[in-house]
Coordinates of C-alpha atoms in Angstrom, one line a residue:
Chain A
M1 CA 7.7 62.5 -52.6
S2 CA 11.0 61.8 -50.9
I3 CA 11.4 61.6 -47.1
S4 CA 14.0 64.0 -45.8
T5 CA 16.9 62.7 -43.7
R6 CA 15.7 64.9 -40.9
G7 CA 12.3 63.2 -41.0
V8 CA 13.8 59.7 -40.9
A9 CA 15.9 60.7 -37.8
F10 CA 12.8 62.2 -36.1
W11 CA 10.6 59.1 -36.6
S12 CA 13.5 56.8 -35.7
S13 CA 13.9 58.7 -32.4
V14 CA 10.2 58.4 -31.7
F15 CA 10.2 54.6 -32.3
C16 CA 13.3 54.2 -30.1
L17 CA 11.7 56.2 -27.3
L18 CA 8.5 54.1 -27.6
A19 CA 10.5 50.9 -27.6
A20 CA 12.6 52.0 -24.6
E21 CA 9.4 52.9 -22.7
Q22 CA 7.9 49.5 -23.6
A23 CA 11.1 47.8 -22.3
A24 CA 11.1 50.0 -19.2
A25 CA 7.5 48.8 -18.4
I26 CA 8.7 45.2 -18.1
D27 CA 10.3 44.2 -14.8
Y28 CA 12.4 41.1 -14.5
Y29 CA 12.4 39.1 -11.3
T30 CA 14.3 36.1 -9.8
V31 CA 12.4 33.8 -7.5
D32 CA 13.7 33.9 -3.9
P33 CA 14.1 30.2 -2.9
A34 CA 14.0 31.2 0.8
H35 CA 10.5 32.6 0.5
T36 CA 9.1 30.0 -1.9
S37 CA 6.9 27.2 -0.7
I38 CA 5.6 24.3 -2.8
V39 CA 3.2 22.1 -0.9
F40 CA 1.3 19.2 -2.2
S41 CA -1.4 17.0 -0.7
V42 CA -2.7 13.6 -1.7
A43 CA -5.4 11.3 -0.2
H44 CA -4.3 8.2 1.6
S45 CA -6.8 5.3 1.4
G46 CA -9.7 7.7 1.9
F47 CA -8.6 8.2 5.5
S48 CA -6.5 11.3 5.4
Y49 CA -4.4 13.6 3.3
T50 CA -0.7 13.4 3.3
Y51 CA 1.2 16.7 2.8
G52 CA 4.6 17.2 1.4
F53 CA 7.0 19.9 0.2
F54 CA 9.5 20.4 -2.6
R55 CA 12.3 22.2 -0.8
K56 CA 14.3 23.3 -3.8
A57 CA 13.0 25.5 -6.6
T58 CA 14.3 28.2 -8.8
G59 CA 12.6 30.4 -11.3
T60 CA 12.4 33.8 -13.1
Y61 CA 9.5 35.8 -14.3
K62 CA 8.8 39.1 -16.0
L63 CA 5.9 41.4 -15.2
D64 CA 4.4 44.2 -17.4
K65 CA 2.0 46.1 -15.2
D66 CA 0.4 47.7 -18.3
N67 CA 0.0 44.6 -20.5
G68 CA -0.5 41.2 -18.9
A69 CA 0.2 39.5 -22.2
N70 CA 3.9 40.4 -21.9
C71 CA 4.2 38.6 -18.6
S72 CA 5.8 35.2 -18.4
F73 CA 6.9 32.8 -15.7
S74 CA 9.4 30.0 -15.6
F75 CA 9.9 27.5 -12.8
T76 CA 12.2 24.5 -12.1
I77 CA 11.7 22.3 -9.1
D78 CA 14.2 19.7 -7.9
A79 CA 12.1 16.6 -7.7
N80 CA 14.6 15.0 -5.4
S81 CA 14.0 17.6 -2.8
L82 CA 10.5 16.3 -1.9
D83 CA 9.8 15.8 1.8
T84 CA 6.8 14.3 3.4
N85 CA 8.2 14.0 6.9
N86 CA 8.8 10.3 6.5
Q87 CA 12.0 9.0 5.0
D88 CA 10.6 5.6 3.8
R89 CA 7.7 7.3 2.1
D90 CA 10.1 9.9 0.5
K91 CA 12.3 7.1 -0.7
H92 CA 9.3 5.4 -2.3
L93 CA 8.0 8.7 -3.8
R94 CA 11.4 9.3 -5.4
S95 CA 11.5 5.8 -6.8
P96 CA 10.3 4.6 -10.3
D97 CA 6.9 3.9 -8.7
F98 CA 6.2 7.6 -8.7
F99 CA 8.6 10.5 -9.6
D100 CA 11.5 8.4 -10.8
V101 CA 13.9 11.2 -9.9
Q102 CA 17.0 9.5 -11.2
Q103 CA 15.5 9.6 -14.7
Y104 CA 13.4 12.7 -14.3
P105 CA 15.2 14.9 -11.8
T106 CA 13.2 18.1 -12.4
I107 CA 9.7 19.4 -12.6
T108 CA 9.4 22.4 -14.8
F109 CA 6.8 25.0 -15.7
Q110 CA 7.0 27.5 -18.6
S111 CA 4.1 29.8 -19.3
T112 CA 3.1 30.3 -22.9
R113 CA 0.2 32.8 -22.4
C114 CA -0.8 35.2 -19.7
T115 CA -3.7 37.6 -19.1
A116 CA -4.0 39.9 -16.1
S117 CA -7.2 41.2 -14.5
N118 CA -7.9 43.4 -11.5
T119 CA -10.3 41.9 -9.0
Q120 CA -11.5 42.4 -5.5
D121 CA -8.7 40.1 -4.4
G122 CA -6.1 42.0 -6.3
V123 CA -4.4 41.3 -9.6
I124 CA -5.0 37.8 -10.9
Y125 CA -2.8 36.5 -13.6
Q126 CA -4.3 33.6 -15.6
L127 CA -1.4 31.6 -16.9
T128 CA -1.4 28.9 -19.6
G129 CA 1.8 26.9 -19.8
N130 CA 3.6 23.7 -20.2
L131 CA 4.0 21.7 -17.0
T132 CA 6.5 18.8 -17.2
I133 CA 6.3 16.1 -14.4
H134 CA 7.8 12.6 -14.7
G135 CA 8.9 13.4 -18.3
V136 CA 5.3 14.1 -19.4
T137 CA 4.5 17.6 -20.6
K138 CA 0.9 18.8 -20.3
Q139 CA -0.7 22.2 -20.9
V140 CA -2.2 23.5 -17.7
N141 CA -4.1 26.7 -16.7
V142 CA -2.8 28.3 -13.5
P143 CA -4.5 31.2 -11.7
L144 CA -1.9 33.3 -10.0
R145 CA -2.9 35.9 -7.4
M146 CA -0.5 38.7 -6.7
L147 CA -0.3 39.0 -2.9
G148 CA 1.9 42.0 -2.7
S149 CA 4.3 44.3 -4.5
G150 CA 6.8 46.9 -3.2
P151 CA 10.1 47.3 -1.5
G152 CA 11.4 44.3 0.4
P153 CA 13.4 44.2 3.7
Y154 CA 16.7 44.3 1.7
K155 CA 15.6 47.5 -0.1
D156 CA 15.0 45.4 -3.3
Q157 CA 11.7 45.6 -5.2
R158 CA 9.6 42.5 -4.6
T159 CA 6.4 40.8 -5.8
G160 CA 4.7 37.8 -4.2
F161 CA 2.2 35.4 -5.5
L162 CA 0.0 32.5 -4.5
C163 CA -1.5 29.8 -6.7
Q164 CA -3.6 26.7 -5.9
I165 CA -4.4 24.1 -8.4
E166 CA -5.3 20.4 -8.5
L167 CA -3.7 17.9 -10.9
K168 CA -4.3 14.3 -11.6
R169 CA -1.1 12.3 -11.3
T170 CA -2.3 9.8 -13.9
D171 CA -2.1 12.6 -16.5
F172 CA 1.6 12.5 -15.9
D173 CA 1.9 8.8 -16.2
M174 CA 2.2 8.1 -12.5
K175 CA -0.3 5.3 -12.2
N176 CA 0.9 3.1 -9.3
L177 CA -1.0 2.3 -6.1
L178 CA -4.3 3.7 -7.4
D179 CA -6.2 0.6 -6.5
G180 CA -8.5 1.2 -3.5
N181 CA -7.4 4.8 -3.7
L182 CA -4.3 3.8 -1.7
V183 CA -2.6 6.9 -3.0
G184 CA -5.2 9.2 -4.5
D185 CA -5.1 10.4 -8.1
A186 CA -5.9 14.0 -7.4
V187 CA -3.0 16.0 -6.0
G188 CA -3.6 19.5 -4.5
I189 CA -0.8 21.9 -5.1
T190 CA -0.2 25.2 -3.4
V191 CA 2.7 27.4 -4.5
S192 CA 3.6 30.7 -2.9
F193 CA 6.7 32.6 -3.9
E194 CA 8.4 35.9 -3.8
G195 CA 10.6 37.3 -6.5
S196 CA 13.3 40.0 -6.2
Q197 CA 13.5 42.4 -9.1
Q198 CA 16.7 42.0 -11.1
Q199 CA 19.0 45.0 -11.4
P200 CA 19.2 46.6 -14.8
G201 CA 21.9 45.0 -17.0
T202 CA 21.3 41.5 -15.6
A203 CA 20.2 38.8 -18.1
P204 CA 16.5 39.0 -18.7
V205 CA 14.3 35.9 -18.2
Q206 CA 13.5 33.7 -21.2
Chain B
M1 CA -4.3 -4.2 -5.3
F2 CA -3.0 -7.6 -4.2
L3 CA -5.6 -9.4 -6.5
H4 CA -4.5 -7.1 -9.4
T5 CA -0.8 -7.9 -8.7
F6 CA -1.6 -11.6 -8.3
L7 CA -3.4 -11.7 -11.7
C8 CA -1.0 -9.5 -13.6
A9 CA 2.3 -10.7 -12.2
G10 CA 1.3 -14.2 -11.4
V11 CA -1.6 -15.7 -13.4
V12 CA -1.0 -14.0 -16.8
P13 CA 2.7 -14.8 -17.1
F14 CA 2.2 -18.3 -15.7
A15 CA -0.7 -19.1 -18.1
T16 CA 1.0 -17.4 -21.1
A17 CA 4.3 -19.3 -20.5
A18 CA 2.5 -22.6 -20.1
V19 CA 0.2 -22.2 -23.2
V20 CA 3.1 -21.0 -25.4
A21 CA 5.4 -23.9 -24.2
I22 CA 2.8 -26.6 -24.7
A23 CA 1.7 -25.2 -28.1
V24 CA 5.3 -25.0 -29.4
A25 CA 6.0 -28.5 -28.0
Q26 CA 3.0 -29.8 -30.0
F27 CA 4.8 -28.8 -33.1
G28 CA 7.8 -30.9 -32.1
A29 CA 10.0 -28.3 -30.6
V30 CA 12.8 -29.5 -28.4
P31 CA 12.8 -28.5 -24.7
R32 CA 15.5 -25.8 -25.3
V33 CA 13.1 -24.0 -27.7
Y34 CA 9.9 -24.2 -25.8
W35 CA 11.6 -23.2 -22.5
L36 CA 13.0 -20.1 -24.2
L37 CA 9.7 -19.1 -25.8
G38 CA 7.6 -19.9 -22.7
T39 CA 9.9 -18.0 -20.3
A40 CA 10.4 -14.9 -22.5
L41 CA 6.9 -14.5 -23.8
G42 CA 5.4 -15.2 -20.3
F43 CA 7.6 -12.5 -18.8
V44 CA 6.6 -10.0 -21.6
A45 CA 2.9 -10.8 -21.2
G46 CA 3.2 -10.2 -17.4
Y47 CA 5.0 -6.9 -18.0
I48 CA 2.2 -5.7 -20.4
A49 CA -0.5 -6.9 -17.9
L50 CA 1.2 -4.9 -15.2
K51 CA 1.2 -1.8 -17.4
N52 CA -2.4 -2.3 -18.4
Q53 CA -3.8 0.4 -16.1
S54 CA -5.1 2.6 -18.9
G55 CA -5.9 0.0 -21.5
I56 CA -4.0 -2.5 -23.5
V57 CA -3.0 -0.1 -26.3
P58 CA -1.0 2.3 -23.9
A59 CA 0.4 -0.9 -22.2
I60 CA 1.8 -2.2 -25.5
A61 CA 2.9 1.3 -26.4
S62 CA 5.0 1.4 -23.3
I63 CA 7.1 -1.3 -24.8
T64 CA 7.1 -0.2 -28.4
R65 CA 7.9 3.4 -27.3
P66 CA 9.7 2.9 -24.0
Q67 CA 9.7 5.9 -21.7
T68 CA 11.3 4.6 -18.5
A69 CA 14.5 2.5 -18.2
A70 CA 12.4 -0.5 -17.1
D71 CA 10.3 -0.3 -20.2
W72 CA 13.4 -1.4 -22.2
L73 CA 13.6 -4.8 -20.4
P74 CA 10.9 -6.6 -22.4
I75 CA 12.6 -5.5 -25.6
I76 CA 16.0 -6.7 -24.2
V77 CA 14.3 -10.0 -23.2
L78 CA 13.0 -10.4 -26.7
L79 CA 16.5 -9.8 -28.1
A80 CA 17.8 -12.4 -25.7
L81 CA 15.1 -14.7 -26.9
G82 CA 16.4 -14.2 -30.5
V83 CA 20.0 -14.9 -29.5
G84 CA 18.9 -17.9 -27.5
L85 CA 17.0 -19.3 -30.5
L86 CA 20.0 -18.8 -32.6
L87 CA 22.2 -20.7 -30.1
A88 CA 19.6 -23.4 -29.9
Q89 CA 19.6 -23.9 -33.6
S90 CA 22.5 -25.1 -35.7
A91 CA 23.9 -21.6 -36.4
P92 CA 27.7 -21.3 -35.9
R93 CA 28.4 -21.0 -32.2
W94 CA 30.6 -18.0 -32.6
I95 CA 27.8 -16.0 -34.0
G96 CA 25.5 -16.7 -31.1
I97 CA 28.3 -16.0 -28.5
G98 CA 29.3 -12.8 -30.4
L99 CA 25.7 -11.6 -30.3
A100 CA 25.3 -12.6 -26.6
G101 CA 28.5 -10.6 -25.9
L102 CA 27.2 -7.6 -27.8
L103 CA 23.9 -7.8 -25.9
A104 CA 25.7 -8.0 -22.5
L105 CA 27.5 -4.8 -23.4
A106 CA 24.5 -3.0 -24.8
V107 CA 22.1 -3.7 -22.0
P108 CA 23.9 -1.8 -19.2
L109 CA 24.4 1.1 -21.7
R110 CA 20.8 1.2 -22.6
L111 CA 19.5 0.8 -19.0
L112 CA 21.7 3.4 -17.5
C113 CA 21.9 6.1 -20.2
T114 CA 18.8 7.8 -18.8
N115 CA 20.1 8.0 -15.3
A116 CA 20.6 11.7 -14.6
R117 CA 23.1 11.3 -11.7
L118 CA 25.3 8.8 -13.6
T119 CA 25.3 10.8 -16.9
S120 CA 25.9 14.2 -15.3
E121 CA 28.1 13.5 -12.3
W122 CA 30.3 10.5 -13.3
T123 CA 33.5 10.9 -15.3
A124 CA 33.9 9.1 -18.6
T125 CA 36.3 6.7 -17.0
E126 CA 33.8 5.8 -14.2
K127 CA 31.0 5.3 -16.7
L128 CA 33.2 3.1 -18.9
A129 CA 34.4 1.0 -15.9
C130 CA 30.8 0.7 -14.7
V131 CA 29.5 -0.5 -18.1
C132 CA 32.4 -3.0 -18.5
L133 CA 31.8 -4.4 -15.0
L134 CA 28.1 -4.8 -15.5
A135 CA 28.6 -6.3 -19.0
S136 CA 31.1 -8.8 -17.5
A137 CA 28.6 -9.7 -14.8
F138 CA 25.8 -10.3 -17.3
G139 CA 28.1 -12.3 -19.5
A140 CA 29.4 -14.4 -16.6
I141 CA 25.9 -15.2 -15.2
W142 CA 24.6 -16.0 -18.7
L143 CA 27.5 -18.4 -19.3
T144 CA 27.1 -19.9 -15.8
L145 CA 23.4 -20.6 -16.2
A146 CA 23.7 -21.8 -19.8
R147 CA 26.6 -24.2 -19.2
N148 CA 24.7 -26.4 -16.8
E149 CA 22.9 -29.4 -18.2
N150 CA 23.1 -31.8 -15.3
A151 CA 19.9 -33.9 -15.0
R152 CA 20.8 -34.9 -11.5
T153 CA 20.7 -31.3 -10.1
A154 CA 18.0 -29.9 -12.4
K155 CA 15.1 -30.1 -9.9
T156 CA 17.0 -28.4 -7.1
Q157 CA 18.3 -25.7 -9.5
L158 CA 14.9 -25.0 -10.9
L159 CA 13.3 -24.7 -7.5
L160 CA 16.1 -22.4 -6.3
L161 CA 15.8 -20.2 -9.4
L162 CA 12.1 -19.8 -8.6
I163 CA 12.9 -18.9 -5.0
D164 CA 15.6 -16.6 -6.2
A165 CA 13.3 -14.7 -8.6
T166 CA 10.8 -14.3 -5.8
G167 CA 13.5 -13.2 -3.4
I168 CA 14.8 -10.6 -5.9
A169 CA 11.2 -9.4 -6.3
A170 CA 10.9 -9.1 -2.5
A171 CA 14.3 -7.3 -2.2
L172 CA 13.3 -4.8 -4.9
T173 CA 9.9 -4.2 -3.4
I174 CA 11.3 -3.6 0.1
S175 CA 13.9 -1.2 -1.5
G176 CA 11.0 1.0 -2.5
V177 CA 10.1 0.0 -6.1
L178 CA 6.9 -2.1 -6.3
V179 CA 6.9 -2.1 -10.1
Y180 CA 10.3 -3.8 -10.3
G181 CA 9.3 -6.3 -7.7
Q182 CA 6.1 -7.1 -9.6
A183 CA 8.0 -7.6 -12.9
C184 CA 10.5 -10.0 -11.2
G185 CA 7.5 -11.9 -9.8
S186 CA 6.2 -12.2 -13.4
L187 CA 9.5 -13.9 -14.4
A188 CA 9.2 -16.3 -11.5
A189 CA 5.6 -17.1 -12.7
A190 CA 6.8 -17.5 -16.3
L191 CA 9.5 -20.0 -15.2
A192 CA 6.9 -21.9 -13.1
G193 CA 4.5 -22.0 -16.0
T194 CA 7.1 -23.3 -18.4
A195 CA 8.3 -25.9 -15.9
L196 CA 4.7 -27.2 -15.5
A197 CA 4.2 -27.2 -19.3
S198 CA 7.4 -29.1 -19.6
A199 CA 6.1 -31.7 -17.1
F200 CA 2.8 -31.9 -19.0
V201 CA 4.6 -32.5 -22.3
H202 CA 6.6 -35.3 -20.4
W203 CA 3.3 -36.8 -19.2
Q204 CA 1.9 -36.7 -22.7
N205 CA 4.9 -38.6 -24.0
R206 CA 5.1 -40.8 -20.9
N207 CA 6.1 -43.9 -23.0
S208 CA 9.5 -42.4 -23.5
V209 CA 10.0 -41.8 -19.7
D210 CA 10.9 -45.4 -19.1
E211 CA 13.8 -45.0 -21.6
A212 CA 15.0 -41.9 -19.9
H213 CA 17.5 -42.4 -17.1
D214 CA 16.3 -39.5 -15.1
A215 CA 12.9 -37.9 -14.6
S216 CA 14.3 -34.4 -14.7
E217 CA 15.8 -35.1 -18.2
A218 CA 12.5 -36.5 -19.3
F219 CA 10.7 -33.4 -18.0
G220 CA 13.0 -31.4 -20.2
W221 CA 14.1 -29.4 -17.3
S222 CA 17.9 -30.0 -17.3
S223 CA 18.3 -29.2 -21.0
G224 CA 15.4 -26.7 -21.0
F225 CA 16.1 -24.0 -18.4
P226 CA 19.8 -23.5 -19.3
A227 CA 18.5 -22.4 -22.7
A228 CA 16.6 -19.6 -21.1
A229 CA 19.7 -18.4 -19.4
G230 CA 19.8 -15.1 -21.4
V231 CA 16.2 -14.3 -20.6
I232 CA 16.7 -15.1 -16.9
T233 CA 20.0 -13.1 -16.7
F234 CA 18.7 -10.0 -18.4
S235 CA 15.3 -9.8 -16.8
L236 CA 16.4 -10.5 -13.2
G237 CA 19.9 -9.0 -13.6
G238 CA 18.4 -5.9 -15.4
F239 CA 16.0 -5.3 -12.5
I240 CA 18.8 -5.7 -9.9
I241 CA 20.8 -3.0 -11.8
L242 CA 17.8 -0.7 -12.1
G243 CA 17.0 -1.2 -8.4
H244 CA 20.5 0.0 -7.5
F245 CA 20.8 2.9 -9.9
F246 CA 17.2 4.1 -10.0
A247 CA 16.1 3.2 -6.4
D248 CA 17.7 2.4 -3.1
L249 CA 19.0 -1.2 -3.5
S250 CA 22.5 -1.0 -2.0
A251 CA 25.5 -2.2 -4.0
T252 CA 26.1 -4.9 -1.5
S253 CA 22.5 -6.2 -1.9
A254 CA 22.8 -6.1 -5.7
L255 CA 26.1 -8.0 -5.6
L256 CA 24.6 -10.6 -3.2
L257 CA 21.6 -11.0 -5.5
F258 CA 23.9 -11.6 -8.5
V259 CA 25.8 -14.2 -6.5
S260 CA 22.6 -15.9 -5.4
L261 CA 21.4 -16.0 -9.0
A262 CA 24.6 -17.6 -10.2
A263 CA 24.6 -20.2 -7.4
A264 CA 21.0 -21.1 -8.1
G265 CA 21.5 -22.1 -11.7
G266 CA 25.2 -22.6 -12.3
P267 CA 27.2 -25.8 -12.3
L268 CA 29.1 -26.5 -9.1
F269 CA 32.6 -27.8 -9.0
E270 CA 33.2 -31.3 -10.3
G271 CA 34.4 -32.3 -6.8
L272 CA 31.0 -31.4 -5.4
L273 CA 29.2 -33.4 -8.1
R274 CA 30.9 -36.5 -6.9
R275 CA 29.2 -36.1 -3.5
A276 CA 25.8 -37.6 -2.7
A277 CA 22.8 -35.9 -4.2
W278 CA 21.5 -34.6 -0.9
Q279 CA 24.9 -33.1 0.0
H280 CA 25.0 -31.4 -3.4
A281 CA 21.5 -30.1 -2.9
V282 CA 22.3 -28.7 0.6
I283 CA 25.5 -27.0 -0.6
R284 CA 23.8 -25.4 -3.5
T285 CA 20.8 -24.4 -1.5
L286 CA 23.0 -22.7 1.1
A287 CA 25.1 -21.0 -1.6
C288 CA 22.0 -19.6 -3.1
L289 CA 19.7 -18.8 -0.1
V290 CA 22.3 -17.3 2.3
P291 CA 23.3 -14.4 0.0
L292 CA 19.6 -14.0 -1.0
G293 CA 18.5 -13.9 2.6
V294 CA 21.2 -11.4 3.6
A295 CA 20.3 -9.2 0.5
V296 CA 16.6 -9.2 1.5
K297 CA 17.5 -8.4 5.1
L298 CA 19.8 -5.5 4.0
S299 CA 17.0 -4.1 1.9
F300 CA 15.0 -3.3 5.0
G301 CA 18.0 -1.1 5.9

């Protein structure tokens, strides 16, 4: 039985419509650096926690409200932008004793898998991805809570997120000053960011 | 932490250097050879000990598969050891000097090629000029340290080299890089261990002392430590360069540390050698310690 030309055209149209609808369901966002905060905390000699920021970060992400598996997130942080409110300490943290920013100037995260679930606290995205710090790449799991979604003050479409995780710096080959817990191994990280939806026609995220 | 640093950057390189130097001397090696082996292997042992925070295997792996720029320095020191041994043997001199020149050129290239700012922001001309300048500095210091074989000044020079290595360690630590400071400390300990071993070998063969016209020569110091010039130059010089390009050691401090290093070990003018021994020692000490002191002071900056 041969398939008629009209039949091929019909099914092609159906597939194209489905593909277009699928593409339309995915929204692309660019991280807004002005509304992105990356805060870390680390224990000092068992007496206190020292808090610091990374002041420069860029990123993009794509969201599929219908299918969490299609979502992905990509972040790049300028390691040199760290700030703990003490210049001498910042200098030391940037040095080869810790981040070695001259050799490893960026911290990156690229998600490889994503699931989304609706909870009492809103939509939670469970990300699995590759986190690279100090030239060492580790797979990490990151819970990402969507804080809000809707039109922003500049009439753009925005989404905002919060994530809180704990890492061990030794996993990323930063092993100095561990004796006596002078600088703790566990590092608490809080990231909150907003993204502005990209206009159609702009380059999609990777 | 201080006990750990003392053990890894002090005891381990000191003991390794002493044991290696004595063991090699027992097989009839001349001072040039056991000084080279003691200093180089002592430094490498200290570096591995400092890296031994997650076990000995990862520590050795950090040298066999270097990740950071500093991890290349033990390999560079072992290459300098190889060239030094070649120069200490009866191989044609031009081969040794050619290899030393190649090493002096390759070391800044290797150390700086992972520096993101330098590789992305500097022009090709700036990079070339920088590598040529650093290669010249390495070559000049190596030649300066290696040329000196004056028994009369050896004790002062050795003491100043030890102070210099410790001062460079202090300047780097104050500049914000503890690991570089610790590693420089391990070179100082390796030098001290080799010097002690050299004196021990002298004590063992004390019958020959009476025949020697100077105790420093009998200790094997005057002909010994100039042979380790390559090891001293690339370890301390390498860390000075890394301190400037990867941390906050200023260019002025780095230059002063290089001057201090050259003044500690290098031969002074012939005119100065004709002066009394104490005058010579004072001049050399000032030439070495003044720039070192200023560099350490500037590091607090």
